[in-house]
């Protein structure tokens, strides 16, 4: 058996939820290792759709164990609501099937308030965050002033944590952002209540995963966001506040780097991005509109229209290097049906030079002009195709061009949102 990490190669929303749900059939354990409920991972099974923000996307498979690692930031209210939504969906999640790391940090009310207040104050230069308190929560983690899941299980220690931070948070909220302060007793009460409800799920994710790996069980790691939203390697400062790259599967779950066998990079057949930041292949014309409409490109978390553009292989090739990808999963190929031509960016022209990856400086990325290769489009509906050879010749050529430029094989090609609307070229667990 094996350990496989699934990550997004672009700016998020590549279809990680669908691919993780699909691959869970081959796994015993599925773990999230970073991000929080800024993620929105969509699963469509037997025509029914559910969007998951915190629970790993393996949860619909009744006999698999899902884990929320120490690297995730958990909003306990959102998680409890999600467990209720799953119950209404017909999936009762017993504590044997969901383990939440005691070390995971908790998103507190002041994190959400600060996230929103900061964005409002930035005006045009705002990042366009999801407003879920992700950045402020990670800031507190690194500043060593955070609240962790285990604090919710012990009144005295939660009180001590809040006493240590609330003065400063309330000063910022009231004097700088002109907001209402947060009341210690009310927060204590509310969060101890969440602690009581979550207590049966709290456990030692690192030990659980290491035991599973020692027993040769198959483990799947589910990335959130995408490589170019990584706080170090992404289009800084228009990024999220965690490391989204595959290496963080280790830090964010408590396993060693020698335990990872294979990394699958998910890429959409085109590019999207939500929120601010550079996007060299963005389309502002009817083709962009066509992609947004046919691809249903509206945020799974915030409902915002996603910015759409041509596939950018500079972005994907950077992701190959940053994540040590072993194979690719291509999603949403069906969405390009009906376009007379399709384009792929294979490099950039920038300040008189030709580049094949994104430069570090935001201002330089904004000056990058994509160099495109153009391919004929196709008219056929792809959603019933289950074998690569059954794709229309033009779609095959498009996929082969991507493979040749990137230099990696495809393990999966997705032709619709449904679990079954998939061409499995090679099982990543067999790599
Ligand atoms: P994630 O954040 O990477 O899990 O992706 P999202 O769930 O935010 O966005 C992907 C969207 O595309 C969801 O609405 C999926 O149901 C949908 N989707 C995934 N794969 C395909 C595909 O191959 N074709 C089409 N048409 N939709 C897809
Ligand atoms: P999934 O897992 C797409 C973006 C936000 C914003 C930036 C910072 O569904 O792919 P944050 O709230 O994290 O501080 O916002 O990151 N962002 C995402 N974009 N998909 C996501 O997750 C995202 N999570 C955060 O839009 O630009
Ligand atoms: Mg998403």
Coordinates of C-alpha atoms and ligand atoms in Angstrom, one line a residue:
X1 CA 0.0 0.0 0.0
X2 CA 1.0 3.6 -0.3
X3 CA 0.7 7.2 0.8
X4 CA -0.5 9.7 -1.8
X5 CA -0.7 13.4 -1.5
X6 CA -3.2 15.3 -3.7
X7 CA -2.6 19.0 -4.1
X8 CA -3.8 21.9 -6.4
X9 CA -1.3 23.1 -9.0
X10 CA -3.0 26.4 -9.7
X11 CA -4.8 29.0 -7.5
X12 CA -7.3 26.5 -5.9
X13 CA -10.6 25.0 -6.9
X14 CA -9.0 22.6 -9.3
X15 CA -11.4 19.8 -8.3
X16 CA -9.4 18.4 -5.3
X17 CA -12.7 17.3 -3.6
X18 CA -13.8 15.3 -6.5
X19 CA -10.5 13.6 -7.0
X20 CA -10.0 12.9 -3.3
X21 CA -13.5 11.4 -3.1
X22 CA -12.7 9.2 -6.1
X23 CA -9.3 8.0 -4.8
X24 CA -10.7 7.3 -1.3
X25 CA -12.0 4.1 -2.8
X26 CA -8.3 3.0 -2.8
X27 CA -7.4 4.5 0.7
X28 CA -8.0 3.5 4.3
X29 CA -7.3 7.0 5.8
X30 CA -7.8 10.5 4.4
X31 CA -6.1 13.5 6.1
X32 CA -6.3 17.3 5.7
X33 CA -3.1 19.0 6.7
X34 CA -3.4 22.7 6.2
X35 CA -5.9 25.5 5.5
X36 CA -9.3 25.8 7.1
X37 CA -12.8 26.6 6.0
X38 CA -11.5 28.9 3.4
X39 CA -11.5 25.7 1.4
X40 CA -14.7 24.6 -0.4
X41 CA -14.4 21.1 -1.8
X42 CA -17.3 19.8 -3.9
X43 CA -18.4 16.2 -4.1
X44 CA -21.1 14.9 -6.5
X45 CA -22.2 11.4 -5.9
X46 CA -25.2 9.7 -7.5
X47 CA -26.3 13.2 -8.6
X48 CA -26.2 14.6 -5.1
X49 CA -23.8 17.5 -4.3
X50 CA -22.2 18.4 -1.0
X51 CA -19.5 21.0 -0.4
X52 CA -17.0 20.3 2.4
X53 CA -15.0 23.0 4.1
X54 CA -13.1 21.1 6.9
X55 CA -14.0 17.5 6.9
X56 CA -11.7 15.5 4.5
X57 CA -13.4 14.6 1.2
X58 CA -13.2 10.9 2.0
X59 CA -16.0 11.1 4.5
X60 CA -18.7 9.8 2.1
X61 CA -17.1 6.4 2.0
X62 CA -18.5 4.6 5.1
X63 CA -15.5 2.5 6.1
X64 CA -12.7 5.1 5.9
X65 CA -11.1 7.1 8.7
X66 CA -10.8 10.8 8.1
X67 CA -8.3 13.0 10.0
X68 CA -7.9 16.7 10.6
X69 CA -4.2 17.3 11.2
X70 CA -2.3 19.8 13.4
X71 CA -1.7 22.1 10.4
X72 CA -5.4 22.8 9.9
X73 CA -7.1 25.8 11.5
X74 CA -10.5 24.7 12.8
X75 CA -13.5 26.9 13.2
X76 CA -15.4 24.6 15.6
X77 CA -18.8 26.0 14.8
X78 CA -18.3 25.5 11.1
X79 CA -17.1 21.9 11.7
X80 CA -20.1 21.1 13.9
X81 CA -22.5 22.6 11.3
X82 CA -20.7 20.5 8.6
X83 CA -21.2 17.3 10.6
X84 CA -25.0 18.2 10.8
X85 CA -25.1 18.8 7.1
X86 CA -23.4 15.4 6.5
X87 CA -26.0 13.8 8.8
X88 CA -28.8 15.4 6.7
X89 CA -27.0 14.1 3.6
X90 CA -27.2 10.6 5.0
X91 CA -23.7 10.3 6.4
X92 CA -23.5 10.0 10.2
X93 CA -20.0 10.6 11.3
X94 CA -19.1 8.6 14.4
X95 CA -15.9 9.5 16.4
X96 CA -14.2 6.3 15.1
X97 CA -14.4 7.8 11.6
X98 CA -13.1 11.4 12.3
X99 CA -10.0 12.3 14.3
X100 CA -9.2 15.9 15.0
X101 CA -5.7 16.7 16.2
X102 CA -5.5 18.2 19.7
X103 CA -2.7 20.4 18.3
X104 CA -4.8 22.0 15.5
X105 CA -5.4 25.8 16.1
X106 CA -8.8 27.2 16.6
X107 CA -10.3 30.1 14.7
X108 CA -11.7 32.4 17.3
X109 CA -14.3 35.2 16.9
X110 CA -11.7 37.9 17.0
X111 CA -9.8 36.2 14.1
X112 CA -12.9 36.5 11.9
X113 CA -13.5 40.1 13.0
X114 CA -9.9 41.1 12.4
X115 CA -9.8 39.4 8.9
X116 CA -12.9 41.3 7.8
X117 CA -11.9 44.7 9.4
X118 CA -8.5 44.6 7.9
X119 CA -9.8 43.8 4.4
X120 CA -12.4 46.6 4.7
X121 CA -9.7 49.1 5.7
X122 CA -7.4 48.1 2.8
X123 CA -10.0 49.0 0.2
X124 CA -8.7 48.5 -3.4
X125 CA -5.5 46.8 -2.2
X126 CA -7.3 44.1 -0.3
X127 CA -6.3 40.5 -0.8
X128 CA -9.9 39.3 -1.2
X129 CA -9.7 36.8 1.6
X130 CA -12.6 34.5 2.3
X131 CA -13.2 36.4 5.6
X132 CA -13.1 33.3 7.6
X133 CA -10.3 34.4 10.0
X134 CA -7.6 32.2 8.4
X135 CA -4.8 34.7 8.3
X136 CA -5.2 36.1 11.9
X137 CA -5.5 32.5 13.3
X138 CA -2.2 31.4 11.6
X139 CA -0.6 34.7 12.8
X140 CA -1.4 33.8 16.4
X141 CA -0.1 30.3 15.9
X142 CA 3.3 31.6 14.8
X143 CA 3.2 34.3 17.5
X144 CA 2.6 31.6 20.0
X145 CA -0.6 33.2 21.2
X146 CA -3.0 30.8 19.6
X147 CA -5.8 28.6 21.0
X148 CA -5.5 24.9 20.2
X149 CA -8.2 22.3 20.2
X150 CA -7.0 20.8 23.5
X151 CA -7.6 24.2 25.2
X152 CA -11.3 23.8 24.4
X153 CA -11.4 20.7 26.6
X154 CA -10.1 22.5 29.8
X155 CA -11.8 25.6 31.2
X156 CA -8.8 26.8 33.2
X157 CA -6.3 26.6 30.3
X158 CA -8.8 28.2 27.8
X159 CA -9.4 31.0 30.3
X160 CA -5.6 31.6 30.7
X161 CA -5.2 31.7 26.9
X162 CA -8.0 34.2 26.5
X163 CA -6.8 36.4 29.3
X164 CA -3.4 36.5 27.7
X165 CA -4.6 37.6 24.3
X166 CA -8.0 39.4 24.6
X167 CA -6.6 42.7 25.9
X168 CA -4.5 43.2 22.9
X169 CA -7.2 41.9 20.4
X170 CA -9.8 44.2 22.0
X171 CA -7.5 47.2 21.9
X172 CA -7.0 46.6 18.2
X173 CA -10.6 45.9 17.5
X174 CA -12.0 49.0 19.3
X175 CA -9.2 51.6 19.0
X176 CA -7.8 50.8 15.5
X177 CA -10.7 49.2 13.6
X178 CA -13.6 50.9 15.6
X179 CA -15.4 47.5 16.2
X180 CA -17.1 46.1 19.2
X181 CA -14.8 44.3 21.7
X182 CA -15.1 40.6 22.3
X183 CA -16.4 39.5 25.7
X184 CA -14.2 37.0 27.5
X185 CA -16.9 35.2 29.4
X186 CA -19.2 34.8 26.4
X187 CA -16.3 33.4 24.3
X188 CA -15.3 31.1 27.0
X189 CA -18.8 29.8 27.4
X190 CA -19.4 29.3 23.7
X191 CA -16.0 27.6 23.0
X192 CA -16.2 25.3 26.0
X193 CA -19.5 24.2 24.6
X194 CA -17.9 23.4 21.2
X195 CA -15.2 21.6 23.1
X196 CA -17.7 19.4 24.9
X197 CA -19.3 18.4 21.5
X198 CA -16.0 17.8 19.8
X199 CA -14.2 16.0 22.6
X200 CA -15.0 12.5 21.4
X201 CA -13.3 13.3 18.1
X202 CA -10.1 14.8 19.5
X203 CA -7.1 12.5 19.2
X204 CA -3.5 12.0 18.2
X205 CA -3.4 12.3 14.4
X206 CA 0.4 11.8 14.1
X207 CA 0.4 8.5 16.0
X208 CA -2.7 7.3 14.2
X209 CA -1.2 8.0 10.8
X210 CA 2.3 6.6 11.6
X211 CA 0.6 3.4 12.9
X212 CA -1.5 3.2 9.7
X213 CA 1.6 3.6 7.5
X214 CA 3.6 1.0 9.6
X215 CA 0.7 -1.4 9.0
X216 CA 0.9 -0.8 5.3
X217 CA -2.5 0.9 5.1
X218 CA -3.2 3.3 2.2
X219 CA -3.2 6.9 3.3
X220 CA -4.4 9.9 1.2
X221 CA -3.5 13.5 2.0
X222 CA -5.9 16.1 0.8
X223 CA -4.4 19.5 0.1
X224 CA -6.5 22.7 0.2
X225 CA -6.1 25.8 -1.8
X226 CA -3.4 25.6 -4.5
X227 CA 0.4 25.8 -5.0
X228 CA 0.3 29.5 -6.1
X229 CA -1.7 30.4 -2.9
X230 CA 1.2 29.1 -0.8
X231 CA 2.5 31.7 1.6
X232 CA 6.1 31.1 0.6
X233 CA 5.9 30.0 -3.0
X234 CA 2.7 31.7 -4.2
X235 CA 2.0 35.1 -5.7
X236 CA 2.7 36.9 -2.4
X237 CA 1.1 38.8 -0.9
X238 CA -2.0 37.6 -2.8
X239 CA -1.8 34.2 -1.1
X240 CA -3.3 32.3 1.8
X241 CA -1.6 32.0 5.2
X242 CA -0.4 28.4 5.1
X243 CA 2.0 26.3 3.1
X244 CA -0.2 24.6 0.5
X245 CA 2.6 22.6 -1.1
X246 CA 3.0 18.8 -0.7
X247 CA 5.9 19.1 1.7
X248 CA 3.5 20.5 4.3
X249 CA 1.5 17.2 4.3
X250 CA 4.3 16.0 6.7
X251 CA 4.5 19.1 9.0
X252 CA 0.7 19.5 9.0
X253 CA 0.0 15.9 10.0
X254 CA 3.0 14.7 11.9
X255 CA 4.7 12.2 9.6
X256 CA 8.2 12.2 8.2
X257 CA 9.1 13.1 4.6
X258 CA 10.4 9.6 3.9
X259 CA 6.8 8.3 4.2
X260 CA 5.3 10.0 1.1
X261 CA 5.2 7.7 -1.9
X262 CA 3.5 9.8 -4.6
X263 CA 2.1 13.3 -5.2
X264 CA -0.7 13.9 -7.6
X265 CA -1.1 17.5 -8.9
X266 CA -4.6 18.5 -9.8
X267 CA -4.9 20.9 -12.7
X268 CA -8.0 22.4 -14.4
X269 CA -8.0 22.3 -18.2
X270 CA -8.0 26.1 -17.9
X271 CA -7.1 28.5 -15.0
X272 CA -9.3 30.3 -12.4
X273 CA -8.6 32.4 -9.4
X274 CA -10.8 34.0 -6.7
X275 CA -9.8 37.2 -4.9
X276 CA -7.1 39.6 -5.9
X277 CA -3.6 39.0 -7.4
X278 CA -1.8 38.6 -10.7
X279 CA -3.2 36.2 -13.3
X280 CA -1.3 36.5 -16.6
X281 CA -3.7 34.4 -18.7
X282 CA -6.9 36.0 -17.4
X283 CA -9.7 36.5 -20.0
X284 CA -12.0 39.5 -19.9
X285 CA -13.9 38.6 -23.0
X286 CA -16.8 36.3 -24.0
X287 CA -14.5 33.3 -23.9
X288 CA -13.8 34.0 -20.2
X289 CA -17.6 34.3 -19.7
X290 CA -18.2 31.1 -21.6
X291 CA -15.7 29.2 -19.2
X292 CA -17.3 30.8 -16.1
X293 CA -20.8 29.9 -17.2
X294 CA -20.1 26.4 -18.5
X295 CA -17.7 25.6 -15.7
X296 CA -20.0 26.9 -13.0
X297 CA -17.0 29.0 -11.8
X298 CA -18.5 30.6 -8.7
X299 CA -16.8 30.2 -5.3
X300 CA -17.8 27.1 -3.3
X301 CA -17.1 29.0 -0.1
X302 CA -18.1 32.6 -0.8
X303 CA -20.1 32.4 -4.0
X304 CA -17.9 35.0 -5.7
X305 CA -17.5 34.7 -9.5
X306 CA -14.2 33.2 -10.2
X307 CA -11.8 35.0 -12.6
X308 CA -11.2 32.7 -15.6
X309 CA -8.5 32.4 -18.2
X310 CA -6.5 30.0 -20.5
X311 CA -4.5 27.2 -19.1
X312 CA -1.1 28.5 -17.9
X313 CA 1.7 25.8 -18.0
X314 CA 4.2 28.2 -16.4
X315 CA 2.0 27.9 -13.3
X316 CA 1.7 24.1 -13.6
X317 CA 5.4 23.6 -14.3
X318 CA 6.3 25.6 -11.2
X319 CA 3.9 23.3 -9.2
X320 CA 5.7 20.2 -10.6
X321 CA 9.0 21.5 -9.1
X322 CA 7.6 22.8 -5.8
X323 CA 5.6 19.6 -5.0
X324 CA 7.7 16.9 -6.6
X325 CA 4.7 15.7 -8.6
X326 CA 4.6 12.2 -9.8
X327 CA 1.5 12.5 -11.9
X328 CA -1.2 14.9 -12.9
X329 CA -5.0 14.8 -12.7
X330 CA -6.7 16.9 -15.4
X331 CA -10.2 18.2 -14.5
X332 CA -13.0 20.0 -16.3
X333 CA -11.8 19.1 -19.8
X334 CA -15.6 18.9 -20.7
X335 CA -16.0 22.6 -20.0
X336 CA -13.9 23.5 -23.0
X337 CA -16.3 21.8 -25.4
X338 CA -17.8 24.2 -27.9
X339 CA -14.8 26.7 -28.1
X340 CA -13.6 27.1 -31.7
X341 CA -9.9 27.2 -30.5
X342 CA -8.2 26.6 -27.2
X343 CA -5.0 28.1 -26.0
X344 CA -2.2 27.1 -23.7
X345 CA 0.4 29.5 -22.3
X346 CA 3.8 27.9 -22.6
X347 CA 6.0 30.8 -21.5
X348 CA 6.0 34.6 -20.8
X349 CA 7.6 37.6 -22.4
X350 CA 8.7 39.9 -19.6
X351 CA 10.9 43.0 -19.8
X352 CA 12.5 41.7 -23.1
X353 CA 13.2 38.2 -21.8
X354 CA 11.4 34.9 -22.2
X355 CA 10.5 33.2 -19.0
X356 CA 9.1 29.7 -18.3
X357 CA 7.9 30.3 -14.7
X358 CA 6.4 33.0 -12.6
X359 CA 8.9 35.6 -11.4
X360 CA 9.0 36.4 -7.6
X361 CA 8.0 40.1 -7.8
X362 CA 4.3 40.8 -8.1
X363 CA 5.0 43.8 -10.3
X364 CA 7.0 41.7 -12.7
X365 CA 4.3 39.1 -12.9
X366 CA 1.9 41.8 -13.9
X367 CA 4.2 42.7 -16.8
X368 CA 4.3 39.1 -18.1
X369 CA 2.7 38.6 -21.4
X370 CA 1.8 34.9 -22.1
X371 CA 3.2 33.2 -25.1
X372 CA 0.4 31.0 -26.4
X373 CA 0.1 27.8 -28.4
X374 CA -3.2 27.4 -30.1
X375 CA -5.2 24.2 -30.8
X376 CA -8.4 23.4 -32.6
X377 CA -11.4 23.0 -30.3
X378 CA -14.0 20.2 -30.3
X379 CA -17.8 20.1 -30.3
X380 CA -18.5 16.7 -28.7
X381 CA -19.8 16.3 -25.1
X382 CA -17.2 14.5 -23.2
X383 CA -19.1 13.6 -20.1
X384 CA -19.8 10.0 -21.0
X385 CA -16.3 9.2 -22.1
X386 CA -14.5 6.7 -19.9
X387 CA -11.4 5.8 -22.0
X388 CA -8.7 8.1 -23.2
X389 CA -8.9 6.7 -26.7
X390 CA -12.6 7.5 -26.9
X391 CA -12.0 11.3 -26.5
X392 CA -12.4 13.3 -29.7
X393 CA -9.1 13.6 -31.6
X394 CA -8.8 17.4 -30.8
X395 CA -9.3 16.9 -27.1
X396 CA -6.7 14.1 -27.1
X397 CA -4.3 16.4 -28.9
X398 CA -4.9 19.1 -26.2
X399 CA -4.2 16.6 -23.4
X400 CA -1.1 15.2 -25.1
X401 CA 0.3 18.7 -25.6
X402 CA -0.1 19.4 -21.9
X403 CA 1.6 16.1 -21.0
X404 CA 4.5 16.7 -23.4
X405 CA 5.1 20.3 -22.2
X406 CA 4.9 19.4 -18.5
X407 CA 6.7 16.1 -18.9
X408 CA 4.5 14.1 -16.6
X409 CA 1.8 11.4 -17.2
X410 CA -1.9 11.9 -16.3
X411 CA -3.2 9.5 -13.7
X412 CA -6.8 10.9 -14.0
X413 CA -8.8 12.9 -16.5
X414 CA -12.1 14.2 -15.2
X415 CA -14.9 14.9 -17.7
X416 CA -17.7 15.9 -15.3
X417 CA -18.4 16.7 -11.6
X418 CA -19.8 13.2 -10.8
X419 CA -17.6 10.6 -9.2
X420 CA -18.1 8.3 -12.2
X421 CA -17.4 11.0 -14.8
X422 CA -13.8 10.1 -14.9
X423 CA -11.1 8.4 -17.0
X424 CA -8.7 6.6 -14.7
X425 CA -5.5 6.3 -16.7
X426 CA -3.3 4.9 -13.9
X427 CA -4.1 4.3 -10.2
X428 CA -1.8 6.7 -8.2
X429 CA -1.7 4.1 -5.3
X430 CA -0.1 1.6 -7.7
X431 CA 2.7 4.0 -8.7
Ligands
LIG1 P1 -11.7 22.1 -5.0 O1 -11.7 23.3 -4.1 O2 -10.4 21.9 -5.7 O3 -12.2 20.9 -4.4 O4 -12.7 22.5 -6.2 P2 -14.2 23.1 -6.0 O5 -15.1 22.1 -5.5 O6 -14.1 24.4 -5.3 O7 -14.5 23.5 -7.5 C1 -14.5 22.6 -8.5 C2 -15.9 22.6 -9.2 O8 -15.8 21.9 -10.4 C3 -16.9 21.9 -8.3 O9 -18.2 22.5 -8.6 C4 -16.9 20.4 -8.9 O10 -18.2 19.8 -8.7 C5 -16.7 20.7 -10.3 N1 -15.9 19.7 -11.1 C6 -14.9 18.9 -10.7 N2 -14.4 18.2 -11.7 C7 -15.1 18.5 -12.8 C8 -15.1 18.1 -14.1 O11 -14.3 17.3 -14.6 N3 -16.0 18.7 -15.0 C9 -16.9 19.6 -14.5 N4 -17.8 20.1 -15.4 N5 -17.0 20.0 -13.2 C10 -16.1 19.5 -12.4
LIG2 P1 -9.9 25.4 -2.1 O1 -9.3 24.4 -1.1 C1 -9.6 29.3 -4.1 C2 -8.0 32.6 -1.7 C3 -8.9 33.7 -1.4 C4 -7.9 34.9 -1.3 C5 -6.7 34.2 -0.7 C6 -6.5 34.5 0.8 O2 -11.4 25.3 -2.3 O3 -9.2 25.3 -3.4 P2 -7.8 33.4 2.9 O4 -9.2 33.5 3.3 O5 -7.2 32.1 2.7 O6 -6.9 34.3 3.8 O7 -7.8 34.1 1.5 O8 -6.8 32.8 -1.0 N1 -8.4 31.2 -1.3 C7 -8.9 30.3 -2.2 N2 -9.1 30.4 -3.5 N3 -9.8 28.1 -3.5 C8 -9.6 28.0 -2.1 O9 -9.6 26.9 -1.5 C9 -9.1 29.2 -1.4 N4 -8.8 29.4 -0.1 C10 -8.4 30.7 -0.1 O10 -9.9 33.9 -2.4 O11 -7.6 35.3 -2.6
LIG3 MG1 -12.8 25.0 -3.7

